[in-house]
C-alpha cells in the first residue's frame, strides 16, 4: 500500500508542469505588470503580478496550442507550449511595436471636438467587479470593450468611466486598450504604448474617472473599440454605471469575444474629429 501511494505520488509529481518566469520588455528588460498570459483561444491562463512575475500550471493543458500574451504597445507574443516548455528559462520577452513614421506633408487641417459613448450615471444598472467574491485571476482577466462607429480621422483625447460606487482597500490599476475592427469584433491593438492608470476614490470627480490620453497619439480612421481591464486584486467592489440596450463585448484571457446587447458599461470618450 505504501509503495502504491509512492508511485501515485511520483506520477502526479512527474505530470505536474508548473512554470514560473517574468514578463519583460525585450529592449530594456523592464517588468511588464499585470500582463495576461493566455492558453490558446481559451478562457484559461494567469496574470502576472505588479513586478511581472507569473506562475502557470500547464499540467492538464494541450501542449500543441499556443501561449499568448498581448499588451498594448507591444507585438503579440505567441509560441507553441510544447516548444516553450523545452526552454530552461521561461521569461517572456515582449517586443515593442515599431511605429513607421510616414513623410509629413504639412497641410492645415481642422478638427471639431466631439463626445462619444455611453454617458449614463445610473446607480441601478451596474457592471460590478469584486475579486474577493469570485476567482481572483478570473476577474483580473476580464476585459470589456465598447464599439465606436467612425469614418473620419479621429484623435482620442480622453477616456472616461462613469463609476457609480468605488469601495476598495487599495488603489486599483486599470489598463486601457484600443482595437481596430474586423468582422464586428475587436481585432488588433492600435496602441504604441501600454496605457495604464491608477484609480482612487479621490480621482473620481462627479462619479467619473477621466484618463487624459491626448499626448499618446491615438489616431483612428475607421470603426474602433475601447476596452478596459481592472488589473490588481482588491477587497471591496467597483460598480460601473450602465445603460440598457447598448452593446458590450466581453472576454476572459484570450477567449472569444462575446457580444451582449442587453446593457453596456458607461465608457465614453472625448475626441477631435477631422472636418
PDB file of C-alpha atoms in Angstrom:
ATOM      1  CA  UNK A   1       0.000   0.000   0.000  1.00  0.00           C
ATOM      2  CA  UNK A   2       2.872   2.365   0.822  1.00  0.00           C
ATOM      3  CA  UNK A   3       4.552   1.536  -2.485  1.00  0.00           C
ATOM      4  CA  UNK A   4       1.292   2.168  -4.364  1.00  0.00           C
ATOM      5  CA  UNK A   5       0.937   5.538  -2.673  1.00  0.00           C
ATOM      6  CA  UNK A   6       4.552   6.371  -3.525  1.00  0.00           C
ATOM      7  CA  UNK A   7       4.075   5.570  -7.213  1.00  0.00           C
ATOM      8  CA  UNK A   8       0.860   7.540  -7.395  1.00  0.00           C
ATOM      9  CA  UNK A   9       2.588  10.491  -5.755  1.00  0.00           C
ATOM     10  CA  UNK A  10       5.587  10.152  -8.072  1.00  0.00           C
ATOM     11  CA  UNK A  11       3.331  10.015 -11.142  1.00  0.00           C
ATOM     12  CA  UNK A  12       1.455  13.137 -10.080  1.00  0.00           C
ATOM     13  CA  UNK A  13       4.769  14.889  -9.453  1.00  0.00           C
ATOM     14  CA  UNK A  14       6.166  13.968 -12.867  1.00  0.00           C
ATOM     15  CA  UNK A  15       2.999  15.077 -14.637  1.00  0.00           C
ATOM     16  CA  UNK A  16       2.901  18.429 -12.837  1.00  0.00           C
ATOM     17  CA  UNK A  17       4.176  21.165 -15.100  1.00  0.00           C
ATOM     18  CA  UNK A  18       4.009  24.463 -13.308  1.00  0.00           C
ATOM     19  CA  UNK A  19       6.318  27.028 -14.835  1.00  0.00           C
ATOM     20  CA  UNK A  20       7.409  30.362 -13.428  1.00  0.00           C
ATOM     21  CA  UNK A  21       9.027  33.374 -15.005  1.00  0.00           C
ATOM     22  CA  UNK A  22       8.741  37.068 -15.716  1.00  0.00           C
ATOM     23  CA  UNK A  23       7.085  39.147 -18.423  1.00  0.00           C
ATOM     24  CA  UNK A  24       9.664  41.700 -19.568  1.00  0.00           C
ATOM     25  CA  UNK A  25      10.141  44.346 -22.251  1.00  0.00           C
ATOM     26  CA  UNK A  26      12.688  42.982 -24.709  1.00  0.00           C
ATOM     27  CA  UNK A  27      14.594  46.253 -25.147  1.00  0.00           C
ATOM     28  CA  UNK A  28      15.337  47.316 -21.583  1.00  0.00           C
ATOM     29  CA  UNK A  29      14.260  44.171 -19.673  1.00  0.00           C
ATOM     30  CA  UNK A  30      11.854  46.230 -17.555  1.00  0.00           C
ATOM     31  CA  UNK A  31       8.975  44.233 -15.997  1.00  0.00           C
ATOM     32  CA  UNK A  32       5.513  44.498 -17.525  1.00  0.00           C
ATOM     33  CA  UNK A  33       2.988  44.383 -14.684  1.00  0.00           C
ATOM     34  CA  UNK A  34      -0.321  42.521 -14.753  1.00  0.00           C
ATOM     35  CA  UNK A  35       0.089  41.065 -18.261  1.00  0.00           C
ATOM     36  CA  UNK A  36      -2.495  38.434 -19.235  1.00  0.00           C
ATOM     37  CA  UNK A  37      -0.863  35.138 -20.162  1.00  0.00           C
ATOM     38  CA  UNK A  38      -3.360  33.032 -22.066  1.00  0.00           C
ATOM     39  CA  UNK A  39      -3.560  29.492 -23.380  1.00  0.00           C
ATOM     40  CA  UNK A  40      -4.703  29.321 -26.989  1.00  0.00           C
ATOM     41  CA  UNK A  41      -8.113  30.834 -27.515  1.00  0.00           C
ATOM     42  CA  UNK A  42      -9.352  29.501 -24.178  1.00  0.00           C
ATOM     43  CA  UNK A  43     -10.651  31.255 -21.085  1.00  0.00           C
ATOM     44  CA  UNK A  44      -7.611  29.950 -19.280  1.00  0.00           C
ATOM     45  CA  UNK A  45      -4.279  31.359 -18.176  1.00  0.00           C
ATOM     46  CA  UNK A  46      -2.794  33.503 -15.462  1.00  0.00           C
ATOM     47  CA  UNK A  47      -1.989  37.124 -14.617  1.00  0.00           C
ATOM     48  CA  UNK A  48       1.493  38.439 -13.889  1.00  0.00           C
ATOM     49  CA  UNK A  49       1.926  40.421 -10.672  1.00  0.00           C
ATOM     50  CA  UNK A  50       2.999  44.053 -10.318  1.00  0.00           C
ATOM     51  CA  UNK A  51       6.651  43.062 -10.929  1.00  0.00           C
ATOM     52  CA  UNK A  52       5.925  40.925 -13.978  1.00  0.00           C
ATOM     53  CA  UNK A  53       6.270  37.603 -12.121  1.00  0.00           C
ATOM     54  CA  UNK A  54       3.954  34.787 -13.097  1.00  0.00           C
ATOM     55  CA  UNK A  55       3.243  31.134 -12.324  1.00  0.00           C
ATOM     56  CA  UNK A  56       1.297  28.926 -14.730  1.00  0.00           C
ATOM     57  CA  UNK A  57       0.119  25.338 -14.306  1.00  0.00           C
ATOM     58  CA  UNK A  58       0.293  23.538 -17.673  1.00  0.00           C
ATOM     59  CA  UNK A  59      -0.327  20.013 -16.333  1.00  0.00           C
ATOM     60  CA  UNK A  60      -3.715  19.472 -17.997  1.00  0.00           C
ATOM     61  CA  UNK A  61      -3.235  21.761 -20.981  1.00  0.00           C
ATOM     62  CA  UNK A  62      -2.997  20.718 -24.632  1.00  0.00           C
ATOM     63  CA  UNK A  63       0.702  21.278 -25.320  1.00  0.00           C
ATOM     64  CA  UNK A  64       0.073  21.832 -29.028  1.00  0.00           C
ATOM     65  CA  UNK A  65      -1.766  25.111 -28.514  1.00  0.00           C
ATOM     66  CA  UNK A  66      -0.047  28.473 -28.194  1.00  0.00           C
ATOM     67  CA  UNK A  67       0.914  30.547 -25.211  1.00  0.00           C
ATOM     68  CA  UNK A  68      -0.289  34.111 -25.872  1.00  0.00           C
ATOM     69  CA  UNK A  69       0.487  37.494 -24.330  1.00  0.00           C
ATOM     70  CA  UNK A  70      -1.000  40.737 -25.685  1.00  0.00           C
ATOM     71  CA  UNK A  71      -0.173  44.144 -24.189  1.00  0.00           C
ATOM     72  CA  UNK A  72      -0.859  47.481 -25.877  1.00  0.00           C
ATOM     73  CA  UNK A  73       2.299  48.958 -27.385  1.00  0.00           C
ATOM     74  CA  UNK A  74       3.970  45.552 -27.834  1.00  0.00           C
ATOM     75  CA  UNK A  75       3.923  42.928 -30.550  1.00  0.00           C
ATOM     76  CA  UNK A  76       1.752  39.920 -29.672  1.00  0.00           C
ATOM     77  CA  UNK A  77       3.817  37.131 -28.129  1.00  0.00           C
ATOM     78  CA  UNK A  78       2.783  33.682 -29.289  1.00  0.00           C
ATOM     79  CA  UNK A  79       4.646  30.382 -29.136  1.00  0.00           C
ATOM     80  CA  UNK A  80       3.666  26.683 -29.014  1.00  0.00           C
ATOM     81  CA  UNK A  81       3.538  25.489 -25.420  1.00  0.00           C
ATOM     82  CA  UNK A  82       5.478  22.302 -26.181  1.00  0.00           C
ATOM     83  CA  UNK A  83       8.359  24.393 -27.575  1.00  0.00           C
ATOM     84  CA  UNK A  84       8.214  26.848 -24.692  1.00  0.00           C
ATOM     85  CA  UNK A  85       8.445  24.023 -22.145  1.00  0.00           C
ATOM     86  CA  UNK A  86      11.753  22.898 -23.632  1.00  0.00           C
ATOM     87  CA  UNK A  87      13.394  26.157 -22.597  1.00  0.00           C
ATOM     88  CA  UNK A  88      15.189  26.311 -19.263  1.00  0.00           C
ATOM     89  CA  UNK A  89      14.254  29.964 -18.920  1.00  0.00           C
ATOM     90  CA  UNK A  90      10.546  30.741 -19.013  1.00  0.00           C
ATOM     91  CA  UNK A  91      10.769  34.508 -19.082  1.00  0.00           C
ATOM     92  CA  UNK A  92       8.527  36.078 -21.707  1.00  0.00           C
ATOM     93  CA  UNK A  93      10.014  38.985 -23.650  1.00  0.00           C
ATOM     94  CA  UNK A  94       7.672  41.393 -25.420  1.00  0.00           C
ATOM     95  CA  UNK A  95       8.964  43.368 -28.379  1.00  0.00           C
ATOM     96  CA  UNK A  96       7.868  46.986 -28.609  1.00  0.00           C
ATOM     97  CA  UNK A  97       5.893  47.960 -31.690  1.00  0.00           C
ATOM     98  CA  UNK A  98       7.870  49.987 -34.197  1.00  0.00           C
ATOM     99  CA  UNK A  99       5.959  52.965 -35.471  1.00  0.00           C
ATOM    100  CA  UNK A 100       6.555  53.706 -39.135  1.00  0.00           C
ATOM    101  CA  UNK A 101       6.641  57.479 -39.429  1.00  0.00           C
ATOM    102  CA  UNK A 102       5.438  58.452 -42.853  1.00  0.00           C
ATOM    103  CA  UNK A 103       6.693  61.501 -44.736  1.00  0.00           C
ATOM    104  CA  UNK A 104       4.995  64.522 -43.226  1.00  0.00           C
ATOM    105  CA  UNK A 105       3.135  66.805 -45.595  1.00  0.00           C
ATOM    106  CA  UNK A 106       2.152  69.919 -43.736  1.00  0.00           C
ATOM    107  CA  UNK A 107      -1.378  70.909 -44.617  1.00  0.00           C
ATOM    108  CA  UNK A 108      -3.780  72.861 -42.458  1.00  0.00           C
ATOM    109  CA  UNK A 109      -6.433  70.587 -41.012  1.00  0.00           C
ATOM    110  CA  UNK A 110      -9.370  71.496 -38.867  1.00  0.00           C
ATOM    111  CA  UNK A 111     -10.793  69.314 -36.120  1.00  0.00           C
ATOM    112  CA  UNK A 112     -14.048  69.501 -34.224  1.00  0.00           C
ATOM    113  CA  UNK A 113     -14.384  68.445 -30.577  1.00  0.00           C
ATOM    114  CA  UNK A 114     -16.867  65.625 -30.040  1.00  0.00           C
ATOM    115  CA  UNK A 115     -18.034  63.494 -27.124  1.00  0.00           C
ATOM    116  CA  UNK A 116     -18.991  59.886 -27.888  1.00  0.00           C
ATOM    117  CA  UNK A 117     -20.179  56.880 -25.919  1.00  0.00           C
ATOM    118  CA  UNK A 118     -22.420  55.926 -23.024  1.00  0.00           C
ATOM    119  CA  UNK A 119     -22.883  58.776 -20.535  1.00  0.00           C
ATOM    120  CA  UNK A 120     -25.230  57.065 -18.085  1.00  0.00           C
ATOM    121  CA  UNK A 121     -24.613  57.654 -14.380  1.00  0.00           C
ATOM    122  CA  UNK A 122     -27.183  55.099 -13.324  1.00  0.00           C
ATOM    123  CA  UNK A 123     -26.966  53.558  -9.879  1.00  0.00           C
ATOM    124  CA  UNK A 124     -29.440  50.797 -10.813  1.00  0.00           C
ATOM    125  CA  UNK A 125     -27.873  49.400 -13.980  1.00  0.00           C
ATOM    126  CA  UNK A 126     -24.393  48.364 -12.905  1.00  0.00           C
ATOM    127  CA  UNK A 127     -21.351  46.397 -14.048  1.00  0.00           C
ATOM    128  CA  UNK A 128     -19.808  45.005 -10.880  1.00  0.00           C
ATOM    129  CA  UNK A 129     -16.224  43.964 -10.159  1.00  0.00           C
ATOM    130  CA  UNK A 130     -15.412  42.337  -6.810  1.00  0.00           C
ATOM    131  CA  UNK A 131     -12.466  39.885  -6.961  1.00  0.00           C
ATOM    132  CA  UNK A 132     -12.822  38.556  -3.405  1.00  0.00           C
ATOM    133  CA  UNK A 133     -16.286  37.145  -4.218  1.00  0.00           C
ATOM    134  CA  UNK A 134     -15.072  35.424  -7.376  1.00  0.00           C
ATOM    135  CA  UNK A 135     -11.895  33.794  -8.596  1.00  0.00           C
ATOM    136  CA  UNK A 136      -9.208  36.472  -8.404  1.00  0.00           C
ATOM    137  CA  UNK A 137      -7.474  35.657 -11.710  1.00  0.00           C
ATOM    138  CA  UNK A 138     -10.812  35.307 -13.498  1.00  0.00           C
ATOM    139  CA  UNK A 139     -11.846  38.826 -12.508  1.00  0.00           C
ATOM    140  CA  UNK A 140      -8.446  40.274 -13.418  1.00  0.00           C
ATOM    141  CA  UNK A 141      -8.548  38.607 -16.832  1.00  0.00           C
ATOM    142  CA  UNK A 142     -11.923  40.099 -17.751  1.00  0.00           C
ATOM    143  CA  UNK A 143     -11.879  42.718 -20.484  1.00  0.00           C
ATOM    144  CA  UNK A 144     -14.839  44.879 -21.513  1.00  0.00           C
ATOM    145  CA  UNK A 145     -14.899  46.702 -24.845  1.00  0.00           C
ATOM    146  CA  UNK A 146     -17.337  49.110 -26.478  1.00  0.00           C
ATOM    147  CA  UNK A 147     -17.529  49.946 -30.165  1.00  0.00           C
ATOM    148  CA  UNK A 148     -17.343  53.398 -31.723  1.00  0.00           C
ATOM    149  CA  UNK A 149     -18.530  53.744 -35.304  1.00  0.00           C
ATOM    150  CA  UNK A 150     -16.346  56.090 -37.273  1.00  0.00           C
ATOM    151  CA  UNK A 151     -15.429  57.021 -40.861  1.00  0.00           C
ATOM    152  CA  UNK A 152     -13.163  60.037 -40.292  1.00  0.00           C
ATOM    153  CA  UNK A 153      -9.732  60.683 -38.869  1.00  0.00           C
ATOM    154  CA  UNK A 154     -10.116  60.839 -35.094  1.00  0.00           C
ATOM    155  CA  UNK A 155      -7.677  61.742 -32.336  1.00  0.00           C
ATOM    156  CA  UNK A 156      -8.705  60.317 -28.954  1.00  0.00           C
ATOM    157  CA  UNK A 157      -8.192  62.903 -26.198  1.00  0.00           C
ATOM    158  CA  UNK A 158      -9.786  61.496 -23.055  1.00  0.00           C
ATOM    159  CA  UNK A 159     -11.270  58.181 -21.961  1.00  0.00           C
ATOM    160  CA  UNK A 160     -13.937  58.409 -19.260  1.00  0.00           C
ATOM    161  CA  UNK A 161     -15.511  55.802 -16.993  1.00  0.00           C
ATOM    162  CA  UNK A 162     -18.685  56.606 -15.084  1.00  0.00           C
ATOM    163  CA  UNK A 163     -18.337  54.922 -11.705  1.00  0.00           C
ATOM    164  CA  UNK A 164     -21.429  54.634  -9.516  1.00  0.00           C
ATOM    165  CA  UNK A 165     -19.601  53.288  -6.455  1.00  0.00           C
ATOM    166  CA  UNK A 166     -15.933  52.690  -5.620  1.00  0.00           C
ATOM    167  CA  UNK A 167     -15.135  50.918  -2.353  1.00  0.00           C
ATOM    168  CA  UNK A 168     -11.694  49.276  -2.375  1.00  0.00           C
ATOM    169  CA  UNK A 169      -8.962  48.743   0.192  1.00  0.00           C
ATOM    170  CA  UNK A 170      -6.167  49.724  -2.231  1.00  0.00           C
ATOM    171  CA  UNK A 171      -5.823  51.857  -5.377  1.00  0.00           C
ATOM    172  CA  UNK A 172      -6.863  49.900  -8.451  1.00  0.00           C
ATOM    173  CA  UNK A 173      -4.814  49.703 -11.629  1.00  0.00           C
ATOM    174  CA  UNK A 174      -6.629  49.847 -14.929  1.00  0.00           C
ATOM    175  CA  UNK A 175      -5.390  49.016 -18.421  1.00  0.00           C
ATOM    176  CA  UNK A 176      -6.858  50.723 -21.483  1.00  0.00           C
ATOM    177  CA  UNK A 177      -6.656  49.311 -24.984  1.00  0.00           C
ATOM    178  CA  UNK A 178      -7.878  50.497 -28.362  1.00  0.00           C
ATOM    179  CA  UNK A 179      -8.568  47.932 -31.087  1.00  0.00           C
ATOM    180  CA  UNK A 180      -9.405  48.180 -34.742  1.00  0.00           C
ATOM    181  CA  UNK A 181     -12.402  46.232 -36.033  1.00  0.00           C
ATOM    182  CA  UNK A 182     -12.715  43.027 -38.010  1.00  0.00           C
ATOM    183  CA  UNK A 183     -15.975  41.150 -38.541  1.00  0.00           C
ATOM    184  CA  UNK A 184     -17.666  43.426 -35.991  1.00  0.00           C
ATOM    185  CA  UNK A 185     -15.392  42.386 -33.089  1.00  0.00           C
ATOM    186  CA  UNK A 186     -12.159  43.808 -31.611  1.00  0.00           C
ATOM    187  CA  UNK A 187      -9.181  42.783 -33.709  1.00  0.00           C
ATOM    188  CA  UNK A 188      -5.674  44.231 -33.212  1.00  0.00           C
ATOM    189  CA  UNK A 189      -4.481  46.875 -30.775  1.00  0.00           C
ATOM    190  CA  UNK A 190      -3.605  50.188 -32.440  1.00  0.00           C
ATOM    191  CA  UNK A 191      -1.611  51.439 -29.457  1.00  0.00           C
ATOM    192  CA  UNK A 192       2.125  52.094 -29.492  1.00  0.00           C
ATOM    193  CA  UNK A 193       2.315  52.255 -25.708  1.00  0.00           C
ATOM    194  CA  UNK A 194       0.889  50.259 -22.806  1.00  0.00           C
ATOM    195  CA  UNK A 195      -1.664  52.662 -21.323  1.00  0.00           C
ATOM    196  CA  UNK A 196      -2.410  52.159 -17.650  1.00  0.00           C
ATOM    197  CA  UNK A 197      -3.701  54.324 -14.813  1.00  0.00           C
ATOM    198  CA  UNK A 198      -4.459  54.096 -11.115  1.00  0.00           C
ATOM    199  CA  UNK A 199      -7.995  54.715  -9.892  1.00  0.00           C
ATOM    200  CA  UNK A 200      -8.578  56.018  -6.365  1.00  0.00           C
ATOM    201  CA  UNK A 201     -11.659  57.439  -4.725  1.00  0.00           C
ATOM    202  CA  UNK A 202     -10.165  60.938  -4.923  1.00  0.00           C
ATOM    203  CA  UNK A 203      -9.552  60.604  -8.662  1.00  0.00           C
ATOM    204  CA  UNK A 204     -13.277  60.104  -9.349  1.00  0.00           C
ATOM    205  CA  UNK A 205     -14.914  63.506  -9.864  1.00  0.00           C
ATOM    206  CA  UNK A 206     -18.699  63.701 -10.088  1.00  0.00           C
ATOM    207  CA  UNK A 207     -18.811  59.893 -10.485  1.00  0.00           C
ATOM    208  CA  UNK A 208     -16.430  59.998 -13.465  1.00  0.00           C
ATOM    209  CA  UNK A 209     -12.828  58.844 -13.768  1.00  0.00           C
ATOM    210  CA  UNK A 210     -11.033  60.565 -16.655  1.00  0.00           C
ATOM    211  CA  UNK A 211      -7.802  59.446 -18.266  1.00  0.00           C
ATOM    212  CA  UNK A 212      -6.124  62.094 -20.434  1.00  0.00           C
ATOM    213  CA  UNK A 213      -4.516  60.363 -23.443  1.00  0.00           C
ATOM    214  CA  UNK A 214      -4.107  63.457 -25.613  1.00  0.00           C
ATOM    215  CA  UNK A 215      -0.317  63.008 -25.673  1.00  0.00           C
ATOM    216  CA  UNK A 216      -0.445  59.333 -26.688  1.00  0.00           C
ATOM    217  CA  UNK A 217      -1.147  59.939 -30.408  1.00  0.00           C
ATOM    218  CA  UNK A 218      -4.091  57.544 -30.585  1.00  0.00           C
ATOM    219  CA  UNK A 219      -5.349  58.133 -34.115  1.00  0.00           C
ATOM    220  CA  UNK A 220      -8.024  56.029 -35.819  1.00  0.00           C
ATOM    221  CA  UNK A 221      -9.817  56.442 -39.139  1.00  0.00           C
ATOM    222  CA  UNK A 222     -12.396  53.646 -39.091  1.00  0.00           C
ATOM    223  CA  UNK A 223     -14.567  51.768 -36.586  1.00  0.00           C
ATOM    224  CA  UNK A 224     -12.724  51.036 -33.328  1.00  0.00           C
ATOM    225  CA  UNK A 225     -13.157  49.656 -29.818  1.00  0.00           C
ATOM    226  CA  UNK A 226     -12.048  50.971 -26.424  1.00  0.00           C
ATOM    227  CA  UNK A 227     -11.519  48.334 -23.743  1.00  0.00           C
ATOM    228  CA  UNK A 228     -10.844  48.348 -20.012  1.00  0.00           C
ATOM    229  CA  UNK A 229      -9.345  45.774 -17.668  1.00  0.00           C
ATOM    230  CA  UNK A 230      -9.015  46.153 -13.879  1.00  0.00           C
ATOM    231  CA  UNK A 231      -5.599  44.713 -13.138  1.00  0.00           C
ATOM    232  CA  UNK A 232      -4.794  44.146  -9.467  1.00  0.00           C
ATOM    233  CA  UNK A 233      -6.563  42.252  -6.696  1.00  0.00           C
ATOM    234  CA  UNK A 234      -8.500  44.277  -4.130  1.00  0.00           C
ATOM    235  CA  UNK A 235     -11.059  43.819  -1.398  1.00  0.00           C
ATOM    236  CA  UNK A 236     -14.312  45.618  -1.934  1.00  0.00           C
ATOM    237  CA  UNK A 237     -16.047  46.475  -5.183  1.00  0.00           C
ATOM    238  CA  UNK A 238     -16.239  48.750  -8.196  1.00  0.00           C
ATOM    239  CA  UNK A 239     -19.616  49.444  -9.785  1.00  0.00           C
ATOM    240  CA  UNK A 240     -19.570  50.979 -13.262  1.00  0.00           C
ATOM    241  CA  UNK A 241     -22.775  52.683 -14.334  1.00  0.00           C
ATOM    242  CA  UNK A 242     -24.503  51.106 -17.296  1.00  0.00           C
ATOM    243  CA  UNK A 243     -27.221  51.719 -19.866  1.00  0.00           C
ATOM    244  CA  UNK A 244     -29.811  49.291 -21.193  1.00  0.00           C
ATOM    245  CA  UNK A 245     -29.986  48.147 -24.816  1.00  0.00           C
ATOM    246  CA  UNK A 246     -26.403  49.127 -25.552  1.00  0.00           C
ATOM    247  CA  UNK A 247     -23.726  46.741 -26.811  1.00  0.00           C
ATOM    248  CA  UNK A 248     -20.652  45.500 -24.970  1.00  0.00           C
ATOM    249  CA  UNK A 249     -18.025  42.917 -25.929  1.00  0.00           C
ATOM    250  CA  UNK A 250     -16.521  40.720 -23.199  1.00  0.00           C
ATOM    251  CA  UNK A 251     -13.744  38.167 -22.946  1.00  0.00           C
ATOM    252  CA  UNK A 252     -11.625  36.383 -20.341  1.00  0.00           C
ATOM    253  CA  UNK A 253      -7.943  35.874 -21.097  1.00  0.00           C
ATOM    254  CA  UNK A 254      -7.816  35.334 -24.886  1.00  0.00           C
ATOM    255  CA  UNK A 255     -11.087  33.516 -25.256  1.00  0.00           C
ATOM    256  CA  UNK A 256     -13.562  34.563 -27.942  1.00  0.00           C
ATOM    257  CA  UNK A 257     -15.150  37.985 -27.652  1.00  0.00           C
ATOM    258  CA  UNK A 258     -18.780  37.639 -26.595  1.00  0.00           C
ATOM    259  CA  UNK A 259     -21.252  40.257 -27.775  1.00  0.00           C
ATOM    260  CA  UNK A 260     -24.083  41.329 -25.489  1.00  0.00           C
ATOM    261  CA  UNK A 261     -26.787  43.814 -26.466  1.00  0.00           C
ATOM    262  CA  UNK A 262     -28.572  43.841 -23.112  1.00  0.00           C
ATOM    263  CA  UNK A 263     -26.559  46.638 -21.494  1.00  0.00           C
ATOM    264  CA  UNK A 264     -23.227  48.399 -21.740  1.00  0.00           C
ATOM    265  CA  UNK A 265     -20.903  49.974 -19.166  1.00  0.00           C
ATOM    266  CA  UNK A 266     -20.687  53.767 -19.241  1.00  0.00           C
ATOM    267  CA  UNK A 267     -17.454  54.188 -21.191  1.00  0.00           C
ATOM    268  CA  UNK A 268     -17.282  57.452 -23.125  1.00  0.00           C
ATOM    269  CA  UNK A 269     -14.556  59.393 -24.888  1.00  0.00           C
ATOM    270  CA  UNK A 270     -13.617  62.922 -25.879  1.00  0.00           C
ATOM    271  CA  UNK A 271     -12.208  63.122 -29.387  1.00  0.00           C
ATOM    272  CA  UNK A 272     -11.127  65.523 -32.094  1.00  0.00           C
ATOM    273  CA  UNK A 273     -12.745  64.681 -35.418  1.00  0.00           C
ATOM    274  CA  UNK A 274     -11.310  65.932 -38.674  1.00  0.00           C
ATOM    275  CA  UNK A 275     -13.773  68.121 -40.538  1.00  0.00           C
TER     276      UNK A 275
END
